[in-house]
Amino acid sequence: MNNTVELVKQWGAFEEQYPDCSLEDFFRHRLAIPAEHKKRAEPEDKLIPDLNGRLVILLRRIGKFHIAYSNKALEGSGLDQIEEFGILVTIYNMGNPIKSTAIYNNIIELSSGTNMLIRMKKRGLVTEYDDKEDKRVKRLEVTPKGIEILQKAKDLVLKVAQMIVHDLTDNDKQLCIQLLTPIDKRFSGMYQKQKNKPFEEIYRENVT
């Protein structure tokens, strides 16, 4: 009886954190929690990451594999790197976004994103023009040539994504998205506000 009550409490807490979850998601989540093991004694001269570090390192390594293979797939496509694809998708989907919005949406520094857009404009992929209401603001739009290249590149990028997560079932992928989306949402709303603050202040705002 006590085990049942505890299970119901855990389900309630999981559902509160992930409102769109299903019972299948909950039980997959429980299976993903490893049983407690005694900590292995690690050599003192080694730098061994903790649980947080192992997860972030894993995500970073997967991200680097994705960038490397995406850049390889895009060779000869008209796009020089996966970041160009990302910013072109943002402009295409948003219609005519403000330049800074398109850049920040892809988590790129303003100077780097501006230089990237200059190169893309020279290749005829995007156009830039003054905002009708505020001449200080620049807006972007994908050109017909950019749309043609974007449609072809999309198939290549999707193939890379399929290859990277090939070993996971669709249910596993849905669970990963569900578990990690709150992190993305949190920092997407905070990153630009915090970028010029000292790290200790950023840490306190995010952890305490």
PDB file of N, CA and C in Angstrom, residues 16-96:
ATOM      1  N   GLU A  16       3.038  17.267 -12.861  1.00  0.00           N
ATOM      2  CA  GLU A  16       3.088  18.711 -12.621  1.00  0.00           C
ATOM      3  C   GLU A  16       4.258  19.356 -13.351  1.00  0.00           C
ATOM      4  N   GLN A  17       5.391  18.631 -13.387  1.00  0.00           N
ATOM      5  CA  GLN A  17       6.568  19.163 -14.064  1.00  0.00           C
ATOM      6  C   GLN A  17       6.445  19.063 -15.570  1.00  0.00           C
ATOM      7  N   TYR A  18       5.783  17.991 -16.058  1.00  0.00           N
ATOM      8  CA  TYR A  18       5.622  17.781 -17.503  1.00  0.00           C
ATOM      9  C   TYR A  18       4.132  17.577 -17.805  1.00  0.00           C
ATOM     10  N   PRO A  19       3.360  18.667 -17.940  1.00  0.00           N
ATOM     11  CA  PRO A  19       1.901  18.571 -18.093  1.00  0.00           C
ATOM     12  C   PRO A  19       1.443  17.731 -19.274  1.00  0.00           C
ATOM     13  N   ASP A  20       2.245  17.657 -20.326  1.00  0.00           N
ATOM     14  CA  ASP A  20       1.833  16.919 -21.529  1.00  0.00           C
ATOM     15  C   ASP A  20       2.269  15.463 -21.514  1.00  0.00           C
ATOM     16  N   CYS A  21       2.749  14.993 -20.364  1.00  0.00           N
ATOM     17  CA  CYS A  21       3.291  13.642 -20.309  1.00  0.00           C
ATOM     18  C   CYS A  21       2.179  12.599 -20.268  1.00  0.00           C
ATOM     19  N   SER A  22       2.551  11.355 -20.556  1.00  0.00           N
ATOM     20  CA  SER A  22       1.638  10.225 -20.458  1.00  0.00           C
ATOM     21  C   SER A  22       2.170   9.248 -19.416  1.00  0.00           C
ATOM     22  N   LEU A  23       1.375   8.247 -19.079  1.00  0.00           N
ATOM     23  CA  LEU A  23       1.851   7.227 -18.142  1.00  0.00           C
ATOM     24  C   LEU A  23       3.060   6.488 -18.709  1.00  0.00           C
ATOM     25  N   GLU A  24       3.067   6.292 -20.028  1.00  0.00           N
ATOM     26  CA  GLU A  24       4.221   5.644 -20.658  1.00  0.00           C
ATOM     27  C   GLU A  24       5.475   6.470 -20.428  1.00  0.00           C
ATOM     28  N   ASP A  25       5.377   7.794 -20.560  1.00  0.00           N
ATOM     29  CA  ASP A  25       6.519   8.679 -20.318  1.00  0.00           C
ATOM     30  C   ASP A  25       6.999   8.536 -18.870  1.00  0.00           C
ATOM     31  N   PHE A  26       6.045   8.482 -17.943  1.00  0.00           N
ATOM     32  CA  PHE A  26       6.389   8.383 -16.522  1.00  0.00           C
ATOM     33  C   PHE A  26       7.163   7.101 -16.232  1.00  0.00           C
ATOM     34  N   PHE A  27       6.686   5.985 -16.758  1.00  0.00           N
ATOM     35  CA  PHE A  27       7.360   4.730 -16.463  1.00  0.00           C
ATOM     36  C   PHE A  27       8.706   4.616 -17.191  1.00  0.00           C
ATOM     37  N   ARG A  28       8.808   5.225 -18.385  1.00  0.00           N
ATOM     38  CA  ARG A  28      10.117   5.260 -19.036  1.00  0.00           C
ATOM     39  C   ARG A  28      11.088   6.089 -18.202  1.00  0.00           C
ATOM     40  N   HIS A  29      10.563   7.181 -17.643  1.00  0.00           N
ATOM     41  CA  HIS A  29      11.388   8.030 -16.785  1.00  0.00           C
ATOM     42  C   HIS A  29      11.882   7.255 -15.568  1.00  0.00           C
ATOM     43  N   ARG A  30      11.000   6.470 -14.973  1.00  0.00           N
ATOM     44  CA  ARG A  30      11.396   5.683 -13.793  1.00  0.00           C
ATOM     45  C   ARG A  30      12.446   4.641 -14.158  1.00  0.00           C
ATOM     46  N   LEU A  31      12.294   4.022 -15.312  1.00  0.00           N
ATOM     47  CA  LEU A  31      13.276   3.024 -15.734  1.00  0.00           C
ATOM     48  C   LEU A  31      14.630   3.647 -16.009  1.00  0.00           C
ATOM     49  N   ALA A  32      14.615   4.944 -16.383  1.00  0.00           N
ATOM     50  CA  ALA A  32      15.875   5.617 -16.706  1.00  0.00           C
ATOM     51  C   ALA A  32      16.648   6.014 -15.465  1.00  0.00           C
ATOM     52  N   ILE A  33      15.994   5.958 -14.286  1.00  0.00           N
ATOM     53  CA  ILE A  33      16.669   6.305 -13.038  1.00  0.00           C
ATOM     54  C   ILE A  33      17.442   5.093 -12.545  1.00  0.00           C
ATOM     55  N   PRO A  34      18.774   5.145 -12.530  1.00  0.00           N
ATOM     56  CA  PRO A  34      19.550   3.981 -12.124  1.00  0.00           C
ATOM     57  C   PRO A  34      19.422   3.713 -10.635  1.00  0.00           C
ATOM     58  N   ALA A  35      19.530   2.458 -10.282  1.00  0.00           N
ATOM     59  CA  ALA A  35      19.550   2.108  -8.862  1.00  0.00           C
ATOM     60  C   ALA A  35      20.780   2.702  -8.213  1.00  0.00           C
ATOM     61  N   GLU A  36      20.668   3.014  -6.927  1.00  0.00           N
ATOM     62  CA  GLU A  36      21.785   3.616  -6.229  1.00  0.00           C
ATOM     63  C   GLU A  36      22.912   2.601  -6.088  1.00  0.00           C
ATOM     64  N   HIS A  37      24.098   3.044  -6.422  1.00  0.00           N
ATOM     65  CA  HIS A  37      25.278   2.209  -6.296  1.00  0.00           C
ATOM     66  C   HIS A  37      26.282   2.916  -5.408  1.00  0.00           C
ATOM     67  N   LYS A  38      27.135   2.150  -4.809  1.00  0.00           N
ATOM     68  CA  LYS A  38      28.208   2.747  -4.035  1.00  0.00           C
ATOM     69  C   LYS A  38      29.159   3.467  -4.973  1.00  0.00           C
ATOM     70  N   LYS A  39      29.614   4.620  -4.534  1.00  0.00           N
ATOM     71  CA  LYS A  39      30.531   5.390  -5.353  1.00  0.00           C
ATOM     72  C   LYS A  39      31.866   4.676  -5.448  1.00  0.00           C
ATOM     73  N   ARG A  40      32.364   4.600  -6.666  1.00  0.00           N
ATOM     74  CA  ARG A  40      33.681   4.005  -6.853  1.00  0.00           C
ATOM     75  C   ARG A  40      34.750   4.976  -6.428  1.00  0.00           C
ATOM     76  N   ALA A  41      35.779   4.439  -5.862  1.00  0.00           N
ATOM     77  CA  ALA A  41      36.911   5.281  -5.482  1.00  0.00           C
ATOM     78  C   ALA A  41      37.663   5.680  -6.745  1.00  0.00           C
ATOM     79  N   GLU A  42      37.770   6.973  -6.994  1.00  0.00           N
ATOM     80  CA  GLU A  42      38.448   7.474  -8.178  1.00  0.00           C
ATOM     81  C   GLU A  42      39.838   7.974  -7.796  1.00  0.00           C
ATOM     82  N   PRO A  43      40.807   7.778  -8.673  1.00  0.00           N
ATOM     83  CA  PRO A  43      42.152   8.302  -8.389  1.00  0.00           C
ATOM     84  C   PRO A  43      42.101   9.803  -8.136  1.00  0.00           C
ATOM     85  N   GLU A  44      42.826  10.249  -7.134  1.00  0.00           N
ATOM     86  CA  GLU A  44      42.788  11.661  -6.756  1.00  0.00           C
ATOM     87  C   GLU A  44      43.388  12.573  -7.822  1.00  0.00           C
ATOM     88  N   ASP A  45      44.217  12.030  -8.701  1.00  0.00           N
ATOM     89  CA  ASP A  45      44.847  12.873  -9.718  1.00  0.00           C
ATOM     90  C   ASP A  45      44.017  12.971 -10.994  1.00  0.00           C
ATOM     91  N   LYS A  46      42.780  12.460 -10.955  1.00  0.00           N
ATOM     92  CA  LYS A  46      41.894  12.518 -12.114  1.00  0.00           C
ATOM     93  C   LYS A  46      40.779  13.534 -11.881  1.00  0.00           C
ATOM     94  N   LEU A  47      40.385  14.210 -12.947  1.00  0.00           N
ATOM     95  CA  LEU A  47      39.261  15.133 -12.869  1.00  0.00           C
ATOM     96  C   LEU A  47      38.014  14.422 -13.388  1.00  0.00           C
ATOM     97  N   ILE A  48      37.215  13.924 -12.463  1.00  0.00           N
ATOM     98  CA  ILE A  48      36.036  13.140 -12.810  1.00  0.00           C
ATOM     99  C   ILE A  48      34.789  14.005 -12.657  1.00  0.00           C
ATOM    100  N   PRO A  49      33.999  14.183 -13.728  1.00  0.00           N
ATOM    101  CA  PRO A  49      32.804  15.025 -13.629  1.00  0.00           C
ATOM    102  C   PRO A  49      31.734  14.383 -12.754  1.00  0.00           C
ATOM    103  N   ASP A  50      30.923  15.210 -12.104  1.00  0.00           N
ATOM    104  CA  ASP A  50      29.798  14.690 -11.343  1.00  0.00           C
ATOM    105  C   ASP A  50      28.640  14.397 -12.299  1.00  0.00           C
ATOM    106  N   LEU A  51      27.472  14.070 -11.757  1.00  0.00           N
ATOM    107  CA  LEU A  51      26.324  13.716 -12.598  1.00  0.00           C
ATOM    108  C   LEU A  51      25.945  14.853 -13.534  1.00  0.00           C
ATOM    109  N   ASN A  52      25.924  16.092 -13.006  1.00  0.00           N
ATOM    110  CA  ASN A  52      25.608  17.248 -13.850  1.00  0.00           C
ATOM    111  C   ASN A  52      26.610  17.381 -14.985  1.00  0.00           C
ATOM    112  N   GLY A  53      27.876  17.247 -14.647  1.00  0.00           N
ATOM    113  CA  GLY A  53      28.928  17.373 -15.651  1.00  0.00           C
ATOM    114  C   GLY A  53      28.832  16.306 -16.723  1.00  0.00           C
ATOM    115  N   ARG A  54      28.549  15.058 -16.311  1.00  0.00           N
ATOM    116  CA  ARG A  54      28.460  13.959 -17.296  1.00  0.00           C
ATOM    117  C   ARG A  54      27.338  14.200 -18.292  1.00  0.00           C
ATOM    118  N   LEU A  55      26.191  14.702 -17.778  1.00  0.00           N
ATOM    119  CA  LEU A  55      25.065  14.966 -18.674  1.00  0.00           C
ATOM    120  C   LEU A  55      25.393  16.082 -19.656  1.00  0.00           C
ATOM    121  N   VAL A  56      25.958  17.191 -19.158  1.00  0.00           N
ATOM    122  CA  VAL A  56      26.279  18.327 -20.027  1.00  0.00           C
ATOM    123  C   VAL A  56      27.359  17.956 -21.033  1.00  0.00           C
ATOM    124  N   ILE A  57      28.352  17.192 -20.597  1.00  0.00           N
ATOM    125  CA  ILE A  57      29.408  16.738 -21.522  1.00  0.00           C
ATOM    126  C   ILE A  57      28.808  15.879 -22.625  1.00  0.00           C
ATOM    127  N   LEU A  58      27.892  14.995 -22.251  1.00  0.00           N
ATOM    128  CA  LEU A  58      27.240  14.134 -23.244  1.00  0.00           C
ATOM    129  C   LEU A  58      26.478  14.970 -24.266  1.00  0.00           C
ATOM    130  N   LEU A  59      25.711  15.949 -23.786  1.00  0.00           N
ATOM    131  CA  LEU A  59      24.957  16.811 -24.703  1.00  0.00           C
ATOM    132  C   LEU A  59      25.892  17.604 -25.613  1.00  0.00           C
ATOM    133  N   ARG A  60      26.995  18.088 -25.027  1.00  0.00           N
ATOM    134  CA  ARG A  60      27.950  18.875 -25.826  1.00  0.00           C
ATOM    135  C   ARG A  60      28.604  18.020 -26.899  1.00  0.00           C
ATOM    136  N   ARG A  61      28.978  16.787 -26.544  1.00  0.00           N
ATOM    137  CA  ARG A  61      29.614  15.904 -27.526  1.00  0.00           C
ATOM    138  C   ARG A  61      28.641  15.574 -28.665  1.00  0.00           C
ATOM    139  N   ILE A  62      27.392  15.288 -28.319  1.00  0.00           N
ATOM    140  CA  ILE A  62      26.392  15.001 -29.347  1.00  0.00           C
ATOM    141  C   ILE A  62      26.204  16.223 -30.240  1.00  0.00           C
ATOM    142  N   GLY A  63      26.184  17.411 -29.616  1.00  0.00           N
ATOM    143  CA  GLY A  63      26.059  18.635 -30.397  1.00  0.00           C
ATOM    144  C   GLY A  63      27.209  18.827 -31.363  1.00  0.00           C
ATOM    145  N   LYS A  64      28.430  18.485 -30.919  1.00  0.00           N
ATOM    146  CA  LYS A  64      29.598  18.629 -31.796  1.00  0.00           C
ATOM    147  C   LYS A  64      29.547  17.624 -32.948  1.00  0.00           C
ATOM    148  N   PHE A  65      29.088  16.411 -32.651  1.00  0.00           N
ATOM    149  CA  PHE A  65      28.921  15.432 -33.738  1.00  0.00           C
ATOM    150  C   PHE A  65      27.919  15.963 -34.757  1.00  0.00           C
ATOM    151  N   HIS A  66      26.832  16.542 -34.262  1.00  0.00           N
ATOM    152  CA  HIS A  66      25.798  17.057 -35.157  1.00  0.00           C
ATOM    153  C   HIS A  66      26.335  18.174 -36.035  1.00  0.00           C
ATOM    154  N   ILE A  67      27.081  19.104 -35.451  1.00  0.00           N
ATOM    155  CA  ILE A  67      27.643  20.207 -36.232  1.00  0.00           C
ATOM    156  C   ILE A  67      28.608  19.691 -37.292  1.00  0.00           C
ATOM    157  N   ALA A  68      29.485  18.774 -36.886  1.00  0.00           N
ATOM    158  CA  ALA A  68      30.495  18.254 -37.818  1.00  0.00           C
ATOM    159  C   ALA A  68      29.850  17.532 -39.002  1.00  0.00           C
ATOM    160  N   TYR A  69      28.898  16.657 -38.726  1.00  0.00           N
ATOM    161  CA  TYR A  69      28.262  15.904 -39.804  1.00  0.00           C
ATOM    162  C   TYR A  69      27.346  16.797 -40.647  1.00  0.00           C
ATOM    163  N   SER A  70      26.711  17.790 -40.015  1.00  0.00           N
ATOM    164  CA  SER A  70      25.856  18.705 -40.768  1.00  0.00           C
ATOM    165  C   SER A  70      26.679  19.536 -41.745  1.00  0.00           C
ATOM    166  N   ASN A  71      27.815  20.036 -41.277  1.00  0.00           N
ATOM    167  CA  ASN A  71      28.688  20.814 -42.165  1.00  0.00           C
ATOM    168  C   ASN A  71      29.189  19.963 -43.327  1.00  0.00           C
ATOM    169  N   LYS A  72      29.469  18.693 -43.046  1.00  0.00           N
ATOM    170  CA  LYS A  72      29.891  17.775 -44.108  1.00  0.00           C
ATOM    171  C   LYS A  72      28.757  17.584 -45.120  1.00  0.00           C
ATOM    172  N   ALA A  73      27.539  17.398 -44.614  1.00  0.00           N
ATOM    173  CA  ALA A  73      26.392  17.164 -45.503  1.00  0.00           C
ATOM    174  C   ALA A  73      26.080  18.386 -46.356  1.00  0.00           C
ATOM    175  N   LEU A  74      26.357  19.588 -45.828  1.00  0.00           N
ATOM    176  CA  LEU A  74      26.004  20.817 -46.536  1.00  0.00           C
ATOM    177  C   LEU A  74      27.041  21.246 -47.570  1.00  0.00           C
ATOM    178  N   GLU A  75      28.131  20.523 -47.678  1.00  0.00           N
ATOM    179  CA  GLU A  75      29.155  20.876 -48.664  1.00  0.00           C
ATOM    180  C   GLU A  75      28.557  20.876 -50.067  1.00  0.00           C
ATOM    181  N   GLY A  76      28.725  21.971 -50.776  1.00  0.00           N
ATOM    182  CA  GLY A  76      28.200  22.084 -52.134  1.00  0.00           C
ATOM    183  C   GLY A  76      26.727  22.449 -52.207  1.00  0.00           C
ATOM    184  N   SER A  77      26.104  22.711 -51.057  1.00  0.00           N
ATOM    185  CA  SER A  77      24.667  23.010 -51.042  1.00  0.00           C
ATOM    186  C   SER A  77      24.370  24.488 -51.252  1.00  0.00           C
ATOM    187  N   GLY A  78      25.402  25.335 -51.128  1.00  0.00           N
ATOM    188  CA  GLY A  78      25.182  26.773 -51.182  1.00  0.00           C
ATOM    189  C   GLY A  78      25.242  27.406 -49.805  1.00  0.00           C
ATOM    190  N   LEU A  79      25.306  26.560 -48.764  1.00  0.00           N
ATOM    191  CA  LEU A  79      25.457  27.030 -47.393  1.00  0.00           C
ATOM    192  C   LEU A  79      26.813  26.571 -46.874  1.00  0.00           C
ATOM    193  N   ASP A  80      27.488  27.448 -46.155  1.00  0.00           N
ATOM    194  CA  ASP A  80      28.840  27.139 -45.695  1.00  0.00           C
ATOM    195  C   ASP A  80      28.882  26.384 -44.382  1.00  0.00           C
ATOM    196  N   GLN A  81      27.838  26.498 -43.569  1.00  0.00           N
ATOM    197  CA  GLN A  81      27.844  25.851 -42.254  1.00  0.00           C
ATOM    198  C   GLN A  81      26.419  25.731 -41.735  1.00  0.00           C
ATOM    199  N   ILE A  82      26.233  24.870 -40.725  1.00  0.00           N
ATOM    200  CA  ILE A  82      24.897  24.608 -40.200  1.00  0.00           C
ATOM    201  C   ILE A  82      24.298  25.857 -39.577  1.00  0.00           C
ATOM    202  N   GLU A  83      25.120  26.774 -39.038  1.00  0.00           N
ATOM    203  CA  GLU A  83      24.597  28.009 -38.467  1.00  0.00           C
ATOM    204  C   GLU A  83      23.897  28.863 -39.519  1.00  0.00           C
ATOM    205  N   GLU A  84      24.396  28.831 -40.754  1.00  0.00           N
ATOM    206  CA  GLU A  84      23.728  29.565 -41.829  1.00  0.00           C
ATOM    207  C   GLU A  84      22.350  28.971 -42.101  1.00  0.00           C
ATOM    208  N   PHE A  85      22.261  27.659 -42.060  1.00  0.00           N
ATOM    209  CA  PHE A  85      20.969  27.006 -42.258  1.00  0.00           C
ATOM    210  C   PHE A  85      20.001  27.437 -41.155  1.00  0.00           C
ATOM    211  N   GLY A  86      20.478  27.439 -39.904  1.00  0.00           N
ATOM    212  CA  GLY A  86      19.624  27.808 -38.786  1.00  0.00           C
ATOM    213  C   GLY A  86      19.089  29.216 -38.896  1.00  0.00           C
ATOM    214  N   ILE A  87      19.947  30.155 -39.243  1.00  0.00           N
ATOM    215  CA  ILE A  87      19.504  31.548 -39.324  1.00  0.00           C
ATOM    216  C   ILE A  87      18.604  31.759 -40.543  1.00  0.00           C
ATOM    217  N   LEU A  88      18.854  31.016 -41.627  1.00  0.00           N
ATOM    218  CA  LEU A  88      17.992  31.119 -42.806  1.00  0.00           C
ATOM    219  C   LEU A  88      16.600  30.563 -42.498  1.00  0.00           C
ATOM    220  N   VAL A  89      16.533  29.467 -41.757  1.00  0.00           N
ATOM    221  CA  VAL A  89      15.242  28.903 -41.343  1.00  0.00           C
ATOM    222  C   VAL A  89      14.475  29.899 -40.472  1.00  0.00           C
ATOM    223  N   THR A  90      15.181  30.536 -39.550  1.00  0.00           N
ATOM    224  CA  THR A  90      14.540  31.512 -38.667  1.00  0.00           C
ATOM    225  C   THR A  90      13.930  32.654 -39.469  1.00  0.00           C
ATOM    226  N   ILE A  91      14.693  33.194 -40.409  1.00  0.00           N
ATOM    227  CA  ILE A  91      14.195  34.308 -41.228  1.00  0.00           C
ATOM    228  C   ILE A  91      13.002  33.848 -42.065  1.00  0.00           C
ATOM    229  N   TYR A  92      13.114  32.661 -42.663  1.00  0.00           N
ATOM    230  CA  TYR A  92      12.045  32.126 -43.508  1.00  0.00           C
ATOM    231  C   TYR A  92      10.762  31.934 -42.704  1.00  0.00           C
ATOM    232  N   ASN A  93      10.878  31.342 -41.521  1.00  0.00           N
ATOM    233  CA  ASN A  93       9.699  31.054 -40.708  1.00  0.00           C
ATOM    234  C   ASN A  93       9.076  32.316 -40.114  1.00  0.00           C
ATOM    235  N   MET A  94       9.903  33.301 -39.785  1.00  0.00           N
ATOM    236  CA  MET A  94       9.394  34.531 -39.173  1.00  0.00           C
ATOM    237  C   MET A  94       8.948  35.551 -40.218  1.00  0.00           C
ATOM    238  N   GLY A  95       9.302  35.348 -41.473  1.00  0.00           N
ATOM    239  CA  GLY A  95       8.861  36.234 -42.554  1.00  0.00           C
ATOM    240  C   GLY A  95       9.828  37.367 -42.811  1.00  0.00           C
ATOM    241  N   ASN A  96       9.839  38.350 -41.951  1.00  0.00           N
ATOM    242  CA  ASN A  96      10.750  39.495 -42.104  1.00  0.00           C
ATOM    243  C   ASN A  96      11.183  39.991 -40.716  1.00  0.00           C
TER     244      ASN A  96
END
